[in-house]
Amino acid sequence: MTLPIDSRLDAILDALETHPRALLVAEPGAGKTTRVPLALLEAFWCTGGKLLLLEPRRVAARLAAGFMAEQLGERVGETVGYRMRGESRVGPSTRLEVVTQGVLTRMLQEDPMLEGVAGVIFDEFHERSLEADLGLALTLDAQQGLREELRLLVMSATLDVETLLGVLGSETPVIDCPGRTFSVETRHRALSSREDVPRQQATALLEALELQAGDALVILPGVAEIRRLARELAVRAPDLVVMELHGRLPLDAQRRALRPDPEGRRRVVMATAIAESSVTVDGVRLVIDAGQERVPVFQPRSGLTRLETRRVNRASADQRRGRAGRQGPGLCVRLWGEEQPLIPHGEPEIRQADLAPLAFELARWGIQDPGQLAWVTPPPGAALAAGRDLLRRLGLLDEAYLLTPLGRACVRWPTHPRLAVMLERSDALEARPLACALVALLEGRGLDEERDLERALQARLKAPRAHRQWQRDAQRLARIAGVVLRVTTLAPLAELLALAYPERVAQRLAPGQFRLASGGHATLQESHPLAHAELLVAAELDGQASGARIFRAVALAPDRLEALYPECVKWRASLEWSDAQGRLVGEQVRGLGAVVLARRPLAELPPEAVTSALLEALRRRGLPPGDELGQLQGRVALLHRKLGSEWPDWSETALLESLEEWLGPHLDGITRLDAVERLPLARLLLDSLDWALRSRLDGLAPVRLAVPSGASHRLDYTPCLADKPPVLAVKLQECFGWQASPRVADGRVPVLLHLLSPARRPLQVTADLASFWASGYPEVRREMRGRYPRHPWPEDPMTAEATARTKRRQ
């Protein structure tokens, strides 16, 4: 069968023959995933090497490998194979490996030269997973520094070509390929929250089958939703051929779901979002879109990334709709109201994820400054700093963001750095099999319904076959550890959790009230069995900074905490600002963070502890209000936003986070908070600015602005803190002769003019003065010249003389 991509194969081969990198923008249905890799195997630069094809989902990886192997008349594992975490089918003759994105990162870390690999293909790059962004950055670094001959092809249905060319190089060839689509009618059918959802979905499907010929594809967020709808259809339409398509199915079952029924019967294929872009389901002319997707989201309450169900974005909804028009005119039924707004695109995962794993991989790569790598979307500074802080607390990174001995030991564990620490240090507790079982439980599915961690673990250990996925994951970790998965006691459970979550060790303040080692507070219901525990470890919180609810926890003995963390036996000075007493209160304590195991009086106040306590108190209160500080913050915020990151982030949040750098050095001898608040904070902050930037500040964001009348007026930059332009309030008569609105920030930002009457009352607000003179001024002139006859109101304000006088000259 001829596919649209066939006409572009020669162009792709030619591009990669003369360039190390290329972009392929191929619309859905073009056939890029399975035709392009096989064609590239014949390229001269691929002789003697193999290709890696990166897929964002495990299902897509298996299916793509199976389909290409079938095209060659072979089995998977011969010329074409696949590799993913915990599963692989490759052999000595494999030349094309279809891999999930995290596998590439691990391959690069183990062998930055990628010996034996001739090229890397990123498929469906528009999905912008964190692993894909990191994998591309590392591959580019390896290509530029070690393997100039390595070929790199980035493919997607939709790509931000301009941004990618900025990363790959402006000379990178771009190949476009149209898809093969027919017209698709779109209908909306909102579901009622008061009625059974699977029943409503089944009704919508059965009615649509009467309207549209061909097979049906139903896209649902997950396996549980697929199973519920399948049970409903089994009752209401038992003769219907219903098939599933998701990652838990065997490869043969996944491949059968992609093909028409051998007996010619009409099918309903119920799939997860895998059917959105990565594979083509043959015969589909009807799409039922539930309008939801399951995406990885960092959850502060568990400290891990889990799948979360949310409303689909518009780009994904359009991709799903297009599935109905691959092989003929089709129908798409969307199970939400037409008025329901959808966000245009999904956020790149790097902007919303926990970046501790990314920070760990950067340290493994030997990167201290992420700016050394080429990113499509750079990792946000605050999130990366938080990830690095966590890794330092866990003992994985040193102060230079490089791996410690513990960090180097943890690289063997294919899991979150928190859990890697648990696994690596569990040997000292003689609890490595338990750690393997616990990590598989924490990372796996199905824990949300079980509140008791110990009971959930016991259930799996007693009946592992009833929890097959957990068993496979735990066995895989046990094989890496070189141990047998035999757990005889759960006694070290709390200690293992404390290794992964030291900041969540919590001390009872009152029944059900706890202070976390991180300094926050957390609560349990007073009726909870652990409400009276002296110490516990919270495995899951609701993510609130203060007053967090504890969802899962295990009691911890104080002596075991001291054994895990030797710093608990060292005395240190602790000072806090007491609002009630209006002074610093100090004592010596020992413990873990804010968890205090013992205390004794403090003879004198150490200067460093005084400074730290004052800064912490200021963080809680916030910066004192002041116009001078607010104006300075606004000026720099404008330049940071318009001219780039060379200008610092001086938002309230950023300044409070960096108090030690810009304010700490000025607190010598100060012991009272009111004295701190009386300091000239704006001047101190300005003094911390790099001299080269400070010398440019007044020119780019002047404090005052000269107007045509000869006077100068103060600009108000506080609106810039809310992403608005600066404001100049000035009498209208002083602006005569100005042809256009004044601009700041190297001419990039027009000033918002508040034009005032002679009585200094607002007449007009405009950022486009020329437009106001042409269309708004005549009306203002008609209204005002009778009210203020002794002030000039010329017919042509652009040529009139500006004046600050309150009366006409005689």
Coordinates of C-alpha atoms in Angstrom, one line a residue, residues 329-722:
P329 CA -15.1 10.5 5.2
G330 CA -15.8 10.0 8.9
L331 CA -17.6 11.2 12.0
C332 CA -16.2 12.3 15.4
V333 CA -18.4 12.4 18.4
R334 CA -17.0 14.5 21.3
L335 CA -18.4 13.6 24.7
W336 CA -18.4 17.2 26.0
G337 CA -20.3 20.4 25.3
E338 CA -19.2 22.5 22.4
E339 CA -18.9 25.5 24.6
Q340 CA -16.4 23.7 26.9
P341 CA -13.1 25.5 26.5
L342 CA -9.9 23.6 25.8
I343 CA -6.4 24.8 26.3
P344 CA -4.6 25.1 22.9
H345 CA -1.6 22.8 23.6
G346 CA -0.3 20.7 26.4
E347 CA 2.6 22.2 28.4
P348 CA 6.0 20.6 27.9
E349 CA 6.5 18.3 30.7
I350 CA 9.8 20.0 31.7
R351 CA 7.8 23.0 32.8
Q352 CA 5.6 21.1 35.3
A353 CA 7.5 18.1 36.4
D354 CA 9.6 17.2 39.4
L355 CA 13.1 18.0 38.1
A356 CA 15.1 15.9 40.7
P357 CA 15.5 13.1 38.2
L358 CA 16.6 15.6 35.6
A359 CA 19.1 17.1 38.0
F360 CA 20.4 13.6 38.8
E361 CA 20.9 12.8 35.1
L362 CA 22.7 16.1 34.5
A363 CA 25.1 15.3 37.4
R364 CA 25.7 11.9 35.8
W365 CA 26.5 13.6 32.5
G366 CA 28.9 16.0 34.4
I367 CA 26.9 19.1 33.7
Q368 CA 26.9 21.8 36.4
D369 CA 25.3 24.5 34.3
P370 CA 22.3 23.3 32.3
G371 CA 23.0 26.2 29.9
Q372 CA 25.8 24.1 28.5
L373 CA 23.3 21.9 26.7
A374 CA 21.0 22.8 23.9
W375 CA 17.3 22.7 25.1
V376 CA 14.1 23.1 23.2
T377 CA 12.7 24.4 26.5
P378 CA 15.3 25.1 29.2
P379 CA 14.5 23.6 32.6
P380 CA 12.9 26.3 34.9
G381 CA 15.5 27.6 37.3
A382 CA 13.4 27.4 40.4
A383 CA 12.3 23.8 39.8
L384 CA 15.8 22.7 38.9
A385 CA 17.2 24.3 42.1
A386 CA 14.5 22.6 44.2
G387 CA 15.4 19.2 42.6
R388 CA 19.1 19.8 43.3
D389 CA 18.4 20.8 46.9
L390 CA 16.5 17.5 47.4
L391 CA 19.4 15.5 45.9
R392 CA 21.9 17.3 48.2
R393 CA 19.7 16.5 51.3
L394 CA 19.6 12.8 50.1
G395 CA 23.4 12.8 49.9
L396 CA 23.5 12.2 46.1
L397 CA 25.0 15.6 45.1
D398 CA 27.8 17.7 46.6
E399 CA 27.8 21.5 46.7
A400 CA 29.1 21.7 43.1
Y401 CA 26.1 19.6 41.9
L402 CA 28.3 16.6 41.1
L403 CA 27.7 13.0 42.2
T404 CA 28.8 11.9 45.6
P405 CA 30.0 8.3 46.2
L406 CA 26.4 7.5 47.2
G407 CA 25.2 9.2 44.0
R408 CA 27.5 7.1 41.8
A409 CA 26.3 3.9 43.5
C410 CA 22.6 4.9 42.9
V411 CA 23.0 5.1 39.1
R412 CA 22.2 1.4 38.8
W413 CA 18.6 1.8 40.0
P414 CA 16.1 2.7 37.2
T415 CA 13.8 4.7 39.5
H416 CA 13.4 8.1 41.1
P417 CA 16.5 9.3 43.0
R418 CA 14.5 9.2 46.3
L419 CA 13.8 5.5 45.9
A420 CA 17.3 4.8 44.6
V421 CA 18.7 6.0 47.9
M422 CA 16.3 3.8 49.7
L423 CA 17.3 0.8 47.6
E424 CA 21.0 1.5 47.9
R425 CA 21.1 2.2 51.7
S426 CA 18.7 -0.7 52.5
D427 CA 21.6 -3.1 52.5
A428 CA 22.8 -1.6 55.8
L429 CA 19.4 -2.4 57.3
E430 CA 19.5 -5.9 55.9
A431 CA 16.2 -5.0 54.2
R432 CA 17.0 -5.0 50.4
P433 CA 14.2 -7.5 49.5
L434 CA 11.7 -5.4 51.4
A435 CA 13.0 -2.2 49.7
C436 CA 12.5 -3.8 46.3
A437 CA 8.9 -4.7 47.2
L438 CA 8.2 -1.3 48.7
V439 CA 9.6 0.6 45.7
A440 CA 7.5 -1.5 43.3
L441 CA 4.5 -0.6 45.4
L442 CA 5.2 3.1 45.6
E443 CA 5.8 3.4 41.9
G444 CA 3.1 1.1 40.7
R445 CA -0.6 1.5 40.0
G446 CA -3.5 0.6 42.3
L447 CA -2.2 2.1 45.5
D448 CA -4.6 5.1 45.5
E449 CA -7.5 3.0 47.0
E450 CA -5.4 1.6 49.8
R451 CA -4.7 3.9 52.7
D452 CA -2.7 1.5 54.9
L453 CA 0.8 1.1 53.4
E454 CA 1.7 -1.9 55.5
R455 CA -1.5 -3.7 54.7
A456 CA -1.1 -3.0 51.0
L457 CA 2.4 -4.4 51.1
Q458 CA 1.3 -7.5 53.0
A459 CA -1.4 -8.2 50.6
R460 CA 1.0 -8.3 47.7
L461 CA 3.6 -10.4 49.5
K462 CA 0.9 -13.0 50.4
A463 CA -0.7 -13.1 47.0
P464 CA 1.9 -11.9 44.4
R465 CA 0.0 -13.5 41.5
A466 CA -3.0 -11.3 42.2
H467 CA -0.7 -8.3 41.6
R468 CA 1.3 -9.4 38.5
Q469 CA 2.6 -5.9 37.6
W470 CA 3.9 -5.3 41.1
Q471 CA 5.5 -8.7 41.2
R472 CA 7.3 -8.1 37.8
D473 CA 8.6 -4.7 39.0
A474 CA 9.7 -6.1 42.4
Q475 CA 11.4 -9.1 40.8
R476 CA 13.2 -6.8 38.3
L477 CA 14.6 -4.7 41.2
A478 CA 15.6 -7.8 43.1
R479 CA 17.5 -9.1 40.1
I480 CA 19.5 -5.8 39.9
A481 CA 20.2 -6.1 43.6
G482 CA 21.2 -9.7 43.3
V483 CA 18.8 -10.9 46.0
V484 CA 15.8 -13.2 46.3
L485 CA 12.5 -11.5 46.8
R486 CA 11.8 -13.1 50.1
V487 CA 10.5 -10.7 52.8
T488 CA 10.3 -12.1 56.4
T489 CA 9.5 -8.9 58.3
L490 CA 8.2 -5.4 57.7
A491 CA 10.0 -4.0 60.8
P492 CA 12.4 -1.8 58.8
L493 CA 9.5 -0.2 56.8
A494 CA 9.6 3.1 58.5
E495 CA 13.4 3.4 58.3
L496 CA 13.3 2.7 54.6
L497 CA 10.7 5.5 54.1
A498 CA 12.8 7.8 56.2
L499 CA 15.8 7.2 53.8
A500 CA 13.7 8.3 50.9
Y501 CA 11.7 11.1 52.6
P502 CA 13.9 12.6 55.4
E503 CA 12.0 15.9 55.2
R504 CA 8.8 14.1 56.0
V505 CA 9.8 12.7 59.3
A506 CA 7.2 14.2 61.6
Q507 CA 7.1 14.8 65.4
R508 CA 3.9 14.9 67.4
L509 CA 3.0 18.3 68.8
A510 CA -0.5 17.3 70.0
P511 CA -2.7 14.3 69.1
G512 CA -3.0 14.4 65.3
Q513 CA -0.8 17.5 65.0
F514 CA 2.8 17.0 63.7
R515 CA 5.8 19.1 62.8
L516 CA 7.7 17.9 59.7
A517 CA 11.5 17.9 59.6
S518 CA 11.1 20.4 56.7
G519 CA 9.5 22.9 59.1
G520 CA 5.9 22.6 58.0
H521 CA 3.0 21.2 59.9
A522 CA 0.8 18.2 59.1
T523 CA -2.3 16.7 60.5
L524 CA -4.0 13.3 61.1
Q525 CA -7.5 12.7 62.4
E526 CA -7.3 12.3 66.2
S527 CA -9.0 8.9 65.7
H528 CA -6.2 7.7 63.5
P529 CA -4.1 4.9 65.0
L530 CA -1.0 7.0 64.5
A531 CA -2.4 10.2 65.9
H532 CA -0.5 9.7 69.2
A533 CA 2.8 8.4 67.6
E534 CA 5.9 10.2 68.9
L535 CA 7.5 10.1 65.4
L536 CA 6.3 9.0 62.1
V537 CA 7.3 9.1 58.4
A538 CA 4.7 10.5 56.0
A539 CA 4.9 8.6 52.8
E540 CA 2.1 10.8 51.3
L541 CA 0.9 14.3 52.0
D542 CA -1.5 16.6 50.2
G543 CA 1.3 18.9 49.1
Q544 CA 0.4 22.0 51.2
A545 CA 3.3 24.0 52.6
S546 CA 1.6 24.3 56.0
G547 CA -1.2 22.3 57.6
A548 CA -0.8 19.4 55.1
R549 CA -2.9 16.3 55.6
I550 CA -1.1 13.0 56.0
F551 CA -2.5 10.3 53.8
R552 CA -0.1 7.4 54.4
A553 CA 2.4 7.1 57.2
V554 CA 4.4 4.6 59.4
A555 CA 5.5 5.1 63.0
L556 CA 9.2 5.5 63.5
A557 CA 11.2 4.9 66.7
P558 CA 13.4 7.9 67.7
D559 CA 16.5 5.7 68.3
R560 CA 16.2 4.4 64.7
L561 CA 16.1 7.9 63.3
E562 CA 19.4 8.6 65.2
A563 CA 20.9 5.5 63.6
L564 CA 19.9 6.6 60.1
Y565 CA 21.1 10.2 60.4
P566 CA 24.2 10.8 62.6
E567 CA 23.5 14.5 62.6
C568 CA 20.7 13.8 65.0
V569 CA 23.2 13.3 67.8
K570 CA 25.0 16.6 67.2
W571 CA 24.0 19.7 69.2
R572 CA 23.3 22.9 67.2
A573 CA 22.0 26.4 68.0
S574 CA 18.4 27.0 67.2
L575 CA 16.9 30.5 67.1
E576 CA 13.5 31.6 66.2
W577 CA 11.8 35.0 66.1
S578 CA 8.9 35.0 68.6
D579 CA 6.1 37.3 67.5
A580 CA 4.5 37.0 70.9
Q581 CA 7.7 38.0 72.8
G582 CA 9.0 40.4 70.1
R583 CA 12.5 38.9 70.3
L584 CA 14.8 36.0 69.3
V585 CA 14.3 32.9 71.4
G586 CA 17.3 30.5 71.4
E587 CA 18.3 27.1 72.6
Q588 CA 20.6 24.2 71.7
V589 CA 18.8 21.2 70.0
R590 CA 19.6 18.0 68.3
G591 CA 17.5 16.2 65.8
L592 CA 16.7 16.1 62.1
G593 CA 15.7 19.5 60.7
A594 CA 12.7 20.9 62.7
V595 CA 12.2 17.5 64.4
V596 CA 13.8 18.0 67.9
L597 CA 14.8 14.9 69.8
A598 CA 16.4 16.8 72.7
R599 CA 17.0 20.4 73.8
R600 CA 19.0 22.4 76.4
P601 CA 19.7 26.1 77.2
L602 CA 21.9 28.2 74.9
A603 CA 24.6 30.3 76.7
E604 CA 25.0 32.9 73.9
L605 CA 23.5 33.7 70.5
P606 CA 25.9 32.8 67.6
P607 CA 25.9 35.6 65.0
E608 CA 25.3 33.1 62.1
A609 CA 22.2 31.7 63.9
V610 CA 20.9 35.2 64.6
T611 CA 21.2 36.2 60.9
S612 CA 19.5 32.9 59.8
A613 CA 16.6 33.4 62.3
L614 CA 16.0 36.9 61.3
L615 CA 16.0 36.0 57.6
E616 CA 13.6 33.1 58.2
A617 CA 11.3 35.5 60.2
L618 CA 11.4 37.9 57.3
R619 CA 10.5 35.1 54.9
R620 CA 7.4 34.4 56.9
R621 CA 6.3 38.0 57.1
G622 CA 7.3 39.0 53.6
L623 CA 9.2 42.1 52.4
P624 CA 8.1 45.3 54.1
P625 CA 6.0 47.5 51.8
G626 CA 7.9 50.4 50.3
D627 CA 7.5 52.4 47.1
E628 CA 11.2 52.7 46.4
L629 CA 11.6 48.9 46.6
G630 CA 8.5 48.2 44.5
Q631 CA 9.6 50.6 41.8
L632 CA 13.0 49.0 41.6
Q633 CA 11.5 45.5 41.4
G634 CA 9.2 46.7 38.6
R635 CA 12.0 48.2 36.6
V636 CA 14.1 45.0 36.7
A637 CA 11.0 42.8 36.2
L638 CA 10.3 44.6 32.9
L639 CA 13.9 44.1 31.7
H640 CA 14.0 40.5 32.8
R641 CA 10.8 39.8 30.8
K642 CA 11.8 41.8 27.7
L643 CA 15.6 41.5 27.5
G644 CA 16.2 38.1 28.9
S645 CA 17.6 36.2 31.9
E646 CA 20.8 38.4 32.2
W647 CA 18.5 40.6 34.2
P648 CA 17.7 38.9 37.5
D649 CA 14.3 37.8 38.8
W650 CA 13.5 40.2 41.6
S651 CA 9.9 39.1 42.2
E652 CA 8.8 38.8 45.9
T653 CA 9.2 35.1 45.8
A654 CA 12.7 35.1 44.3
L655 CA 13.9 37.8 46.7
L656 CA 12.7 36.0 49.7
E657 CA 14.4 32.8 48.5
S658 CA 17.7 34.6 48.0
L659 CA 17.8 36.8 51.2
E660 CA 21.1 35.2 52.2
E661 CA 22.8 36.6 49.1
W662 CA 21.6 40.2 48.9
L663 CA 20.5 41.0 52.5
G664 CA 22.4 38.6 54.7
P665 CA 25.8 40.4 54.5
H666 CA 24.2 43.6 55.9
L667 CA 22.8 42.1 59.1
D668 CA 26.0 42.1 61.2
G669 CA 25.1 43.3 64.7
I670 CA 21.4 43.4 64.1
T671 CA 19.2 41.3 66.4
R672 CA 15.8 42.8 66.0
L673 CA 13.4 42.3 63.1
D674 CA 12.2 45.9 63.1
A675 CA 15.8 47.0 62.6
V676 CA 16.0 44.8 59.5
E677 CA 12.8 46.3 58.1
R678 CA 14.2 49.8 58.5
L679 CA 17.2 49.0 56.3
P680 CA 17.3 50.8 52.9
L681 CA 16.3 47.5 51.1
A682 CA 16.1 49.1 47.6
R683 CA 19.6 50.5 47.8
L684 CA 21.0 47.2 49.2
L685 CA 19.3 45.3 46.4
L686 CA 20.6 47.7 43.8
D687 CA 24.1 47.3 45.2
S688 CA 23.9 43.6 44.6
L689 CA 23.3 44.1 40.9
D690 CA 26.2 43.4 38.5
W691 CA 28.0 46.7 37.7
A692 CA 27.5 46.3 33.9
L693 CA 23.8 45.9 34.3
R694 CA 23.5 48.7 36.9
S695 CA 25.2 51.1 34.5
R696 CA 22.5 50.3 31.9
L697 CA 19.5 50.3 34.2
D698 CA 18.7 54.0 34.1
G699 CA 19.0 54.1 30.3
L700 CA 16.7 51.1 29.7
A701 CA 14.2 51.8 32.5
P702 CA 14.6 55.5 33.5
V703 CA 13.1 56.7 36.8
R704 CA 11.8 59.9 35.2
L705 CA 10.8 60.7 31.6
A706 CA 11.2 64.1 29.9
V707 CA 8.0 65.4 28.2
P708 CA 7.6 68.0 25.4
S709 CA 6.8 70.7 27.9
G710 CA 10.3 70.6 29.2
A711 CA 9.4 69.0 32.5
S712 CA 10.2 65.5 33.6
H713 CA 7.8 63.2 35.4
R714 CA 8.2 60.0 37.4
L715 CA 7.3 56.7 35.8
D716 CA 5.4 54.1 37.8
Y717 CA 6.9 50.7 37.3
T718 CA 4.9 48.8 39.9
P719 CA 2.4 47.6 37.2
C720 CA 5.4 45.7 35.6
L721 CA 5.3 43.3 38.5
A722 CA 2.0 42.1 37.1

